[in-house]
XYZ file of C-alpha atoms in Angstrom:
622
model
C 5.894 0.003 14.417
C 2.431 0.431 15.867
C 0.936 3.606 17.375
C 1.964 2.705 20.885
C 5.565 2.563 19.669
C 5.826 6.283 18.875
C 8.270 6.965 21.696
C 11.956 7.716 22.067
C 12.185 8.878 18.446
C 14.347 11.944 18.971
C 16.432 10.501 21.795
C 16.842 7.217 19.977
C 17.876 8.934 16.752
C 20.503 11.053 18.472
C 21.830 7.981 20.265
C 22.081 6.078 16.996
C 23.886 8.892 15.215
C 26.358 9.398 18.054
C 27.109 5.694 18.208
C 27.604 5.379 14.473
C 30.086 8.202 14.510
C 31.926 6.747 17.498
C 32.424 3.399 15.770
C 33.503 5.025 12.547
C 30.405 4.315 10.459
C 28.690 7.038 8.494
C 24.927 7.104 8.903
C 23.214 5.958 5.708
C 21.166 9.162 5.611
C 21.898 12.747 6.575
C 20.247 13.295 9.970
C 20.519 16.569 11.804
C 18.201 18.134 14.324
C 14.606 18.331 13.106
C 13.588 21.596 11.493
C 10.830 23.871 12.692
C 7.426 22.378 11.846
C 5.386 23.929 9.055
C 2.835 26.483 10.359
C -0.661 25.053 10.798
C -3.719 25.911 8.724
C -6.683 26.292 11.087
C -9.501 27.479 8.833
C -10.639 24.193 7.302
C -10.634 20.433 7.577
C -7.680 18.753 5.903
C -9.911 15.919 4.671
C -13.555 14.997 4.528
C -14.466 12.236 6.978
C -14.089 8.636 5.825
C -15.365 5.329 7.210
C -13.313 2.608 8.856
C -13.842 -0.877 10.286
C -17.634 -1.229 10.591
C -19.043 -3.762 13.036
C -22.609 -4.734 13.845
C -24.515 -1.502 14.488
C -21.343 0.611 14.554
C -18.692 2.238 12.374
C -15.634 4.428 12.910
C -15.447 7.895 11.370
C -12.005 9.446 10.778
C -10.920 12.879 9.575
C -7.848 15.117 9.700
C -7.002 18.726 10.503
C -3.869 20.836 10.643
C -4.819 22.150 14.069
C -5.234 20.300 17.342
C -8.486 22.074 18.103
C -11.130 20.896 20.529
C -14.625 19.472 20.673
C -14.183 17.199 17.652
C -17.309 15.094 17.169
C -19.576 13.235 14.795
C -23.269 14.058 14.629
C -25.748 11.681 13.053
C -29.468 11.347 12.584
C -32.191 8.836 11.903
C -32.577 7.542 8.317
C -33.853 10.357 6.105
C -33.427 13.090 8.720
C -31.475 16.135 7.561
C -31.789 18.664 10.416
C -28.627 18.457 12.522
C -29.165 21.142 15.176
C -29.214 19.908 18.792
C -29.277 16.232 17.856
C -28.909 13.739 20.703
C -26.807 11.463 18.461
C -23.293 12.721 18.976
C -19.995 10.982 19.577
C -16.790 12.653 20.707
C -13.633 11.935 18.757
C -10.277 10.803 20.071
C -7.524 13.029 18.701
C -3.945 11.948 18.021
C -1.081 13.614 16.211
C 0.613 11.902 13.285
C 4.255 11.471 14.219
C 5.981 11.028 10.861
C 4.188 13.251 8.326
C 6.665 15.600 6.673
C 7.333 17.610 3.517
C 10.514 18.313 1.591
C 11.849 19.991 -1.508
C 10.301 17.317 -3.743
C 6.808 17.722 -2.318
C 4.148 18.940 -4.745
C 2.899 21.362 -2.142
C 3.204 25.008 -1.233
C 3.813 25.932 2.446
C 1.531 28.610 3.951
C 4.422 31.090 3.997
C 4.894 30.622 0.242
C 8.583 29.721 0.535
C 10.088 26.708 -1.191
C 11.298 24.007 1.171
C 15.047 23.474 1.303
C 15.018 20.371 3.498
C 12.686 17.876 5.112
C 10.478 19.437 7.780
C 7.695 18.069 10.010
C 4.120 18.794 9.033
C 1.723 18.900 11.976
C -1.444 16.911 11.316
C -4.059 15.695 13.771
C -6.267 12.679 13.316
C -9.747 12.477 14.819
C -11.682 9.234 15.214
C -15.183 8.775 16.625
C -17.148 5.556 17.049
C -20.778 5.800 15.941
C -22.963 3.154 17.624
C -26.578 2.058 17.811
C -27.094 2.098 14.056
C -30.145 0.436 12.488
C -29.455 -2.803 10.658
C -29.237 -2.532 6.881
C -29.873 1.214 6.723
C -27.788 4.275 6.011
C -28.046 7.379 8.174
C -26.833 10.919 7.466
C -23.849 12.253 9.398
C -21.365 15.101 9.529
C -18.250 15.921 11.555
C -17.487 19.043 13.560
C -14.145 20.463 14.694
C -13.594 23.545 16.848
C -10.502 25.686 16.434
C -8.607 27.055 19.431
C -10.719 30.225 19.391
C -13.975 28.233 19.286
C -14.722 28.637 15.575
C -16.842 25.696 14.424
C -15.821 23.953 11.198
C -18.485 21.592 9.894
C -18.251 19.069 7.074
C -20.884 18.443 4.469
C -23.481 15.733 5.145
C -22.665 12.166 4.107
C -24.117 8.735 4.969
C -22.870 5.805 7.031
C -23.965 2.344 8.133
C -22.791 -0.459 10.357
C -21.464 -3.735 9.004
C -23.874 -5.366 6.548
C -25.526 -8.672 7.397
C -25.069 -11.895 5.412
C -27.467 -11.991 2.512
C -27.364 -8.239 1.916
C -26.309 -7.492 -1.661
C -23.278 -5.215 -1.823
C -21.329 -3.284 -4.448
C -17.579 -3.324 -3.744
C -14.874 -1.415 -5.618
C -11.704 -3.433 -6.295
C -8.769 -1.085 -6.907
C -5.048 -0.604 -6.246
C -1.886 1.350 -7.080
C -3.283 4.890 -7.000
C 0.091 6.531 -6.219
C -0.902 10.073 -7.280
C -0.741 8.851 -10.884
C -2.183 10.788 -13.856
C -5.379 8.776 -14.480
C -6.374 8.067 -10.865
C -8.771 11.005 -10.497
C -10.462 10.156 -13.808
C -10.740 6.499 -12.803
C -12.469 7.190 -9.494
C -14.749 9.812 -11.014
C -15.906 7.238 -13.560
C -16.497 4.712 -10.766
C -18.965 7.103 -9.148
C -20.596 8.067 -12.433
C -20.934 4.436 -13.569
C -22.052 2.470 -10.520
C -23.078 5.187 -8.076
C -22.482 4.733 -4.373
C -20.456 1.646 -3.472
C -20.639 -0.182 -0.147
C -16.899 -0.773 0.375
C -13.489 -0.313 -1.201
C -10.922 -3.121 -1.285
C -7.551 -1.504 -2.112
C -4.653 -3.890 -2.768
C -1.766 -1.616 -1.784
C 0.340 1.289 -3.094
C -1.992 4.043 -1.988
C 0.666 6.777 -2.384
C 4.323 6.898 -3.419
C 6.203 8.037 -0.301
C 4.039 7.421 2.774
C 5.635 9.994 5.087
C 5.040 12.804 2.575
C 1.806 14.329 3.881
C 0.804 16.107 0.689
C 0.596 12.817 -1.211
C -2.206 11.815 1.142
C -3.989 15.136 1.584
C -3.248 17.997 -0.798
C -0.828 17.328 -3.620
C -0.764 20.568 -5.625
C -1.464 18.698 -8.851
C -4.922 17.918 -7.473
C -4.493 14.136 -7.220
C -3.827 13.456 -3.537
C -5.004 10.126 -2.178
C -7.910 11.378 -0.071
C -9.080 14.092 -2.490
C -9.376 11.553 -5.315
C -11.351 9.075 -3.185
C -13.555 11.847 -1.815
C -14.397 13.741 -5.025
C -12.302 16.730 -3.946
C -9.496 16.357 -6.461
C -8.735 18.705 -9.329
C -6.341 16.980 -11.702
C -5.777 18.408 -15.181
C -5.288 15.489 -17.585
C -4.039 16.416 -21.048
C -4.613 14.062 -23.959
C -4.134 14.927 -27.633
C -3.965 18.641 -26.939
C -7.158 18.702 -24.855
C -7.141 19.137 -21.075
C -9.954 17.866 -18.856
C -10.085 18.380 -15.091
C -11.111 15.324 -13.061
C -12.179 15.492 -9.429
C -12.263 11.805 -8.433
C -15.315 10.305 -6.760
C -17.197 10.891 -3.503
C -16.653 7.343 -2.293
C -15.067 6.753 1.112
C -17.188 9.329 2.921
C -19.971 6.739 2.502
C -18.104 3.429 2.166
C -15.481 1.845 4.428
C -11.999 1.520 3.001
C -10.092 -1.744 3.500
C -6.459 -1.460 2.317
C -3.571 -3.905 2.119
C 0.048 -2.899 2.583
C 2.047 -2.400 -0.598
C 5.717 -1.589 -0.986
C 4.828 2.120 -1.215
C 3.386 2.086 2.303
C 6.804 1.171 3.748
C 9.432 3.768 4.672
C 13.105 2.883 4.924
C 15.692 4.000 7.470
C 14.478 7.047 9.372
C 16.290 10.383 9.290
C 15.057 13.747 10.481
C 15.983 15.921 7.510
C 17.196 13.719 4.640
C 15.071 13.861 1.456
C 11.992 11.681 1.819
C 12.605 9.864 -1.462
C 16.027 8.807 -0.166
C 14.583 7.537 3.091
C 11.874 5.618 1.250
C 14.443 3.956 -1.041
C 16.794 2.822 1.738
C 15.224 0.075 3.830
C 17.359 -2.845 4.937
C 16.262 -6.236 6.282
C 15.508 -6.464 10.005
C 18.279 -9.058 10.292
C 20.849 -6.552 9.027
C 19.739 -3.898 11.513
C 19.759 -6.533 14.269
C 23.345 -7.473 13.419
C 24.419 -3.839 13.546
C 22.707 -3.421 16.897
C 24.238 -6.539 18.454
C 27.723 -5.495 17.331
C 27.480 -2.389 19.553
C 24.548 -3.126 21.870
C 26.238 -1.697 24.977
C 26.844 1.568 23.155
C 23.350 1.890 21.665
C 21.472 0.632 24.712
C 23.578 0.734 27.896
C 20.583 -0.074 30.145
C 19.542 -3.057 27.973
C 16.028 -1.671 27.644
C 14.065 -3.997 25.320
C 11.971 -1.086 24.008
C 15.116 0.873 23.051
C 16.432 -2.235 21.284
C 13.215 -2.770 19.359
C 12.968 0.900 18.424
C 16.590 1.036 17.254
C 16.095 -1.940 14.945
C 12.930 -0.433 13.459
C 14.579 2.955 12.932
C 17.524 1.340 11.152
C 15.492 -0.984 8.890
C 11.958 0.028 7.809
C 8.568 1.025 9.182
C 4.882 1.402 8.272
C 4.189 4.058 10.911
C 2.241 6.567 8.836
C 0.050 3.944 7.178
C -0.801 2.418 10.550
C -1.446 5.832 12.092
C -3.868 6.841 9.340
C -6.082 3.746 9.226
C -8.165 1.896 11.832
C -8.285 -1.751 10.811
C -9.119 -5.030 12.530
C -6.445 -6.138 14.978
C -5.004 -9.643 14.665
C -3.472 -11.682 17.444
C -0.020 -12.728 16.266
C 0.830 -16.328 17.245
C 4.164 -15.288 18.721
C 5.287 -17.695 21.461
C 7.935 -15.260 22.723
C 5.686 -12.337 23.672
C 2.076 -11.129 23.288
C 1.733 -9.277 19.996
C -1.031 -7.809 17.872
C -0.995 -6.269 14.423
C -3.249 -4.628 11.855
C -0.713 -5.112 9.060
C -2.634 -8.276 8.214
C -6.221 -8.862 9.248
C -9.545 -10.526 8.466
C -13.189 -9.532 8.842
C -16.659 -10.479 7.655
C -18.490 -7.946 5.511
C -21.904 -9.178 4.445
C -21.377 -12.419 2.526
C -17.638 -11.744 2.128
C -14.848 -12.929 4.357
C -11.954 -10.615 3.497
C -8.415 -11.607 4.419
C -5.835 -8.864 3.869
C -2.171 -9.941 3.939
C 1.157 -8.121 4.122
C 2.905 -9.620 1.106
C 5.349 -7.211 -0.474
C 9.045 -6.441 -0.889
C 11.188 -3.433 -1.637
C 11.235 -2.523 -5.337
C 14.694 -1.989 -6.752
C 15.879 -1.245 -10.314
C 16.626 -4.159 -12.627
C 19.597 -2.412 -14.323
C 23.085 -3.904 -14.054
C 25.151 -0.727 -14.479
C 28.032 -0.123 -12.087
C 26.258 2.814 -10.456
C 23.019 0.944 -9.724
C 22.004 -0.343 -6.292
C 19.500 -2.806 -7.704
C 17.631 -6.036 -7.298
C 20.505 -8.067 -8.752
C 23.587 -6.273 -7.402
C 25.138 -3.618 -5.187
C 26.657 -0.583 -6.839
C 30.390 -0.657 -7.348
C 31.092 2.402 -5.200
C 29.500 0.713 -2.160
C 31.475 -2.532 -2.184
C 33.754 -1.330 0.614
C 30.931 0.143 2.713
C 28.412 -2.607 3.546
C 26.352 -0.145 5.591
C 25.329 1.348 2.218
C 24.189 -1.920 0.680
C 20.556 -2.329 -0.337
C 20.526 -6.149 0.089
C 18.574 -6.748 -3.088
C 14.815 -6.965 -3.340
C 14.230 -8.171 0.206
C 10.873 -9.153 1.702
C 9.355 -6.967 4.417
C 7.090 -9.464 6.222
C 7.643 -13.231 5.852
C 4.816 -15.344 4.418
C 6.782 -18.561 4.078
C 5.523 -21.708 5.817
C 5.874 -21.495 9.617
C 6.322 -17.694 9.631
C 4.112 -15.856 12.113
C 1.925 -14.414 9.345
C 1.558 -17.859 7.763
C 0.607 -19.412 11.096
C -1.974 -16.674 11.658
C -3.355 -17.305 8.163
C -3.626 -21.039 8.841
C -5.723 -20.246 11.909
C -7.904 -17.819 9.939
C -8.530 -20.263 7.097
C -9.590 -22.892 9.639
C -11.960 -20.513 11.442
C -15.721 -20.901 11.369
C -16.113 -17.360 10.037
C -13.953 -18.149 7.025
C -15.309 -21.632 6.300
C -18.945 -20.503 6.473
C -18.503 -17.385 4.303
C -20.260 -17.397 0.941
C -17.345 -15.587 -0.705
C -13.775 -16.072 0.443
C -11.551 -13.232 -0.765
C -7.827 -12.847 -0.056
C -6.131 -9.548 -0.893
C -2.445 -8.674 -0.946
C -0.094 -6.575 -3.058
C 2.472 -8.775 -4.797
C 1.198 -10.759 -7.808
C 1.139 -14.550 -7.791
C 0.171 -14.521 -11.496
C 0.630 -11.635 -13.924
C 1.843 -10.555 -17.343
C 3.403 -7.493 -15.707
C 7.026 -6.789 -14.879
C 7.035 -6.871 -11.089
C 6.646 -10.629 -10.768
C 10.344 -11.033 -11.654
C 12.467 -11.906 -9.752
C 10.712 -14.619 -7.695
C 9.316 -13.674 -4.277
C 12.081 -15.120 -2.132
C 14.909 -13.662 -0.028
C 17.877 -12.649 -2.195
C 20.781 -15.102 -2.105
C 24.027 -13.070 -2.035
C 26.973 -14.105 -4.197
C 30.412 -12.479 -3.937
C 32.732 -12.076 -6.931
C 36.430 -11.728 -6.163
C 39.525 -11.222 -8.260
C 42.672 -13.350 -8.169
C 43.935 -11.401 -5.159
C 40.731 -12.053 -3.228
C 39.442 -8.498 -3.522
C 35.696 -8.075 -3.691
C 34.667 -7.049 -7.221
C 30.894 -7.461 -7.093
C 27.998 -8.393 -4.828
C 25.190 -10.057 -6.753
C 21.832 -11.553 -5.785
C 20.031 -14.632 -7.037
C 16.369 -15.596 -6.539
C 15.667 -19.317 -7.077
C 12.148 -19.797 -8.453
C 11.757 -23.065 -6.557
C 11.976 -21.016 -3.353
C 9.239 -18.504 -4.291
C 7.288 -18.159 -1.028
C 4.044 -17.139 -2.706
C 3.922 -20.092 -5.090
C 5.588 -22.662 -2.854
C 3.750 -21.889 0.395
C 0.955 -19.314 0.107
C -0.920 -20.310 -3.053
C -1.298 -24.012 -2.106
C -2.595 -22.977 1.316
C -5.187 -20.628 -0.213
C -6.352 -23.022 -2.897
C -6.669 -25.932 -0.484
C -8.820 -23.712 1.762
C -11.252 -22.992 -1.071
C -10.478 -19.311 -1.612
C -12.743 -17.929 -4.346
C -10.807 -14.808 -5.318
C -7.218 -13.665 -4.868
C -7.040 -9.929 -5.545
C -3.724 -8.085 -5.908
C -1.853 -5.292 -7.719
C 1.725 -4.011 -8.102
C 2.298 -4.307 -11.882
C -0.135 -1.546 -12.969
C -2.227 -3.475 -15.461
C -5.466 -5.479 -15.669
C -5.303 -9.228 -16.180
C -6.899 -12.280 -14.640
C -6.337 -16.013 -14.386
C -8.142 -19.140 -13.199
C -6.239 -22.030 -11.635
C -7.072 -25.713 -12.292
C -8.600 -25.779 -8.797
C -11.020 -23.003 -9.814
C -9.454 -20.148 -7.852
C -9.820 -16.778 -9.582
C -6.817 -14.425 -9.645
C -7.495 -10.775 -10.500
C -5.080 -7.869 -10.868
C -6.952 -4.619 -11.484
C -4.156 -2.092 -11.053
C -4.267 -0.177 -14.366
C -5.778 2.724 -12.416
C -3.417 5.684 -12.703
C -0.883 4.412 -15.237
C 0.734 1.240 -16.597
C 4.208 -0.250 -16.962
C 3.165 -2.643 -19.712
C 2.352 -6.302 -20.254
C 4.830 -8.912 -21.456
C 2.928 -11.212 -23.736
C 3.972 -12.800 -27.049
C 5.716 -9.820 -28.645
C 7.296 -8.122 -25.629
C 9.960 -9.243 -23.143
C 10.240 -8.050 -19.548
C 13.766 -7.118 -18.422
C 15.644 -10.062 -16.930
C 19.340 -10.541 -16.130
C 21.588 -12.221 -18.707
C 22.436 -15.870 -18.106
C 26.097 -15.029 -17.580
C 28.033 -11.875 -16.711
C 31.665 -11.437 -17.719
C 33.974 -11.924 -14.764
C 31.255 -13.350 -12.526
C 30.610 -16.879 -11.351
C 26.911 -16.094 -10.992
C 24.561 -17.763 -13.487
C 21.033 -16.419 -13.893
C 18.957 -19.376 -15.054
C 16.237 -18.452 -17.570
C 13.824 -20.688 -15.674
C 14.237 -18.422 -12.624
C 13.794 -15.148 -14.517
C 10.998 -15.586 -17.059
C 10.868 -12.862 -19.692
C 7.388 -13.439 -21.096
C 3.937 -14.521 -19.972
C 3.027 -15.568 -16.441
C 6.191 -17.021 -14.884
C 4.029 -19.227 -12.656
C 2.377 -21.050 -15.484
C -1.231 -19.897 -15.902
C -2.699 -18.661 -19.171
C -4.389 -15.251 -18.960
C -8.126 -15.094 -19.583
C -9.260 -13.014 -22.542
C -11.903 -10.497 -21.376
C -15.336 -11.977 -21.976
C -17.223 -8.928 -23.263
C -15.117 -6.305 -25.028
C -11.375 -7.030 -25.069
C -8.943 -4.619 -26.597
C -7.177 -5.827 -29.762
C -3.649 -5.701 -31.118
C -2.738 -4.202 -34.502
C -3.631 -7.464 -36.246
C -7.082 -7.547 -34.699
C -6.347 -10.267 -32.143
C -8.045 -9.937 -28.744
C -5.646 -9.125 -25.910
C -5.845 -10.957 -22.559
C -4.878 -7.812 -20.652
C -5.271 -4.051 -20.433
C -2.012 -2.133 -20.021
C -2.338 1.495 -21.029
C -1.393 5.008 -20.022
C -4.486 6.321 -21.804
C -7.142 3.780 -20.815
C -7.932 3.303 -17.123
C -9.745 0.311 -15.605
C -11.674 -0.567 -12.461
C -13.479 -3.650 -11.189
C -16.760 -4.015 -9.279
C -17.799 -6.996 -7.135
C -21.583 -7.446 -6.839
C -22.099 -9.842 -3.955
C -25.800 -10.354 -4.675
C -24.899 -12.255 -7.848
C -21.258 -13.094 -7.142
C -20.324 -11.243 -10.332
C -17.099 -9.288 -10.834
C -17.318 -6.814 -13.707
C -14.427 -4.784 -15.080
C -14.785 -1.473 -16.900
C -12.485 0.792 -18.848
C -12.534 4.463 -19.800
C -10.462 5.959 -22.620
C -9.133 9.300 -21.370
C -8.275 10.303 -24.947
C -12.023 10.448 -25.572
C -13.359 12.320 -22.530
C -16.915 12.309 -23.847
C -16.963 8.557 -24.465
C -18.912 6.027 -22.444
C -17.359 3.717 -19.889
C -17.106 0.199 -21.363
C -17.772 -3.004 -19.439
C -15.160 -5.292 -20.969
C -15.062 -8.369 -18.713
C -17.332 -10.259 -16.360
C -17.111 -13.503 -14.439
C -18.904 -15.092 -11.523
C -17.266 -16.583 -8.461
C -17.935 -20.280 -8.148
C -17.921 -20.764 -11.906
């Protein structure tokens, strides 16, 4: 759902609940009238400003408050000027209210009244965006933002720097990162980025920015000191304990000066909406659009007696999944969707030129579900036993959020982008998305394809199990997306999801980099370790899980990992490892466009006084 879709939420929700009860279905989530919003804090900005979507001579500046206020503006000066009083360079901000930000009993956050939350409640947050124009080419200028409270009190940020979009030929330093998710090492990682390379020119972030996107504190003020914005703005305060020693890390002052370009990961997607159900439950309960559509069509006259197409669309979104908060927070390039049925635009996938780089950001992700096969598990391979008689409670396996298969709308848009003059003439062609095409991590299994349901029944015909298969031959990334990218001459495919560092090079010369060992790791499955996969056969089931579909070790899609070129880690026998997967050592990667070099660094948090180590380097085009 896009910003213009934030309508009919309360009325639509009440209509849905009433209808479900009338037809005898229990709503999947507890949904009563919304609670009283949390009281606002009006004495400070909720975030420092950050930069979005630069164009020639212009850039957008965004910041947040917990009060609506007035007179929000950006002030900026000529290069080198530091006096900000009575400057002619001012731009008024457009203010909007975030519609889905909430807190609940699992939030790491203390309400202003000091009371613990007993249920999910709205948190009132306002977003301010100003467009700064007329900027000199290739130069940074100082800026600050100003917000006035209702009583006229002026709240002013510190001074930062901004610039318009860089020109081709301008050397840039770009941070490649992903999977922050309020994890333990994220603040340390970003602090070491700033200390090691200084000010970067952009951040490419391959998804999973937070854990539960509607939980406001994960973005702004997690009480552990590792909220998303604080860590990327040097305002964090995370106490990391290693070997009995605690060090506080603040993150890095990065996105106040450098535009942030994210891709959607599975942790930017909320499931079925409910007003007061726990946010973790809502996050974990998306269903495919097709399922919500079927439920709607079964009772369309009840849900939508006037046959309003907007009510229909809203109902289906509410009962499946949404990316509302992510889309409300960020200002990204808008893509024209090649939809023959109706005009449509989206920022869930986009492309832009940034200096010598043509960046294409795709929406390639699916719901993550547990791999366990216990009777009580609603997982990637099965429904839980207790839900067999209530299909409205099914999870439908590890389903895909946005299709990328051949002839899907996103695929057609990508074909047009790869054929464009802007893409073909770019010096560096970079494609970013969340789900890995090649990895030693765990999240590449099962294959990226819609789950195929199989139904086990006993001799009397009673349903005894619902299981899901994922044929590897139908993997949409490997069957459709990767050939399209490689045939178009993509230089780098950058992704995340499995929380480790590893890279690969295809026979066609395309580089594949996963640099997601930022805040933590879930391990690598290489030579001596097996990722969890389903057994070939299950007693009492006709389903057969072919080992070729569920590969327990190495890259399931056939590439050998590249051993880091400079300083690889080693196993206990002294052999160099082709990956970094650690909960003590954090990694980041830097793209220097002047040389085409991508360098990766690690920092051992067990040794807080140790130097950052450059452990790998390669050059695009080689």
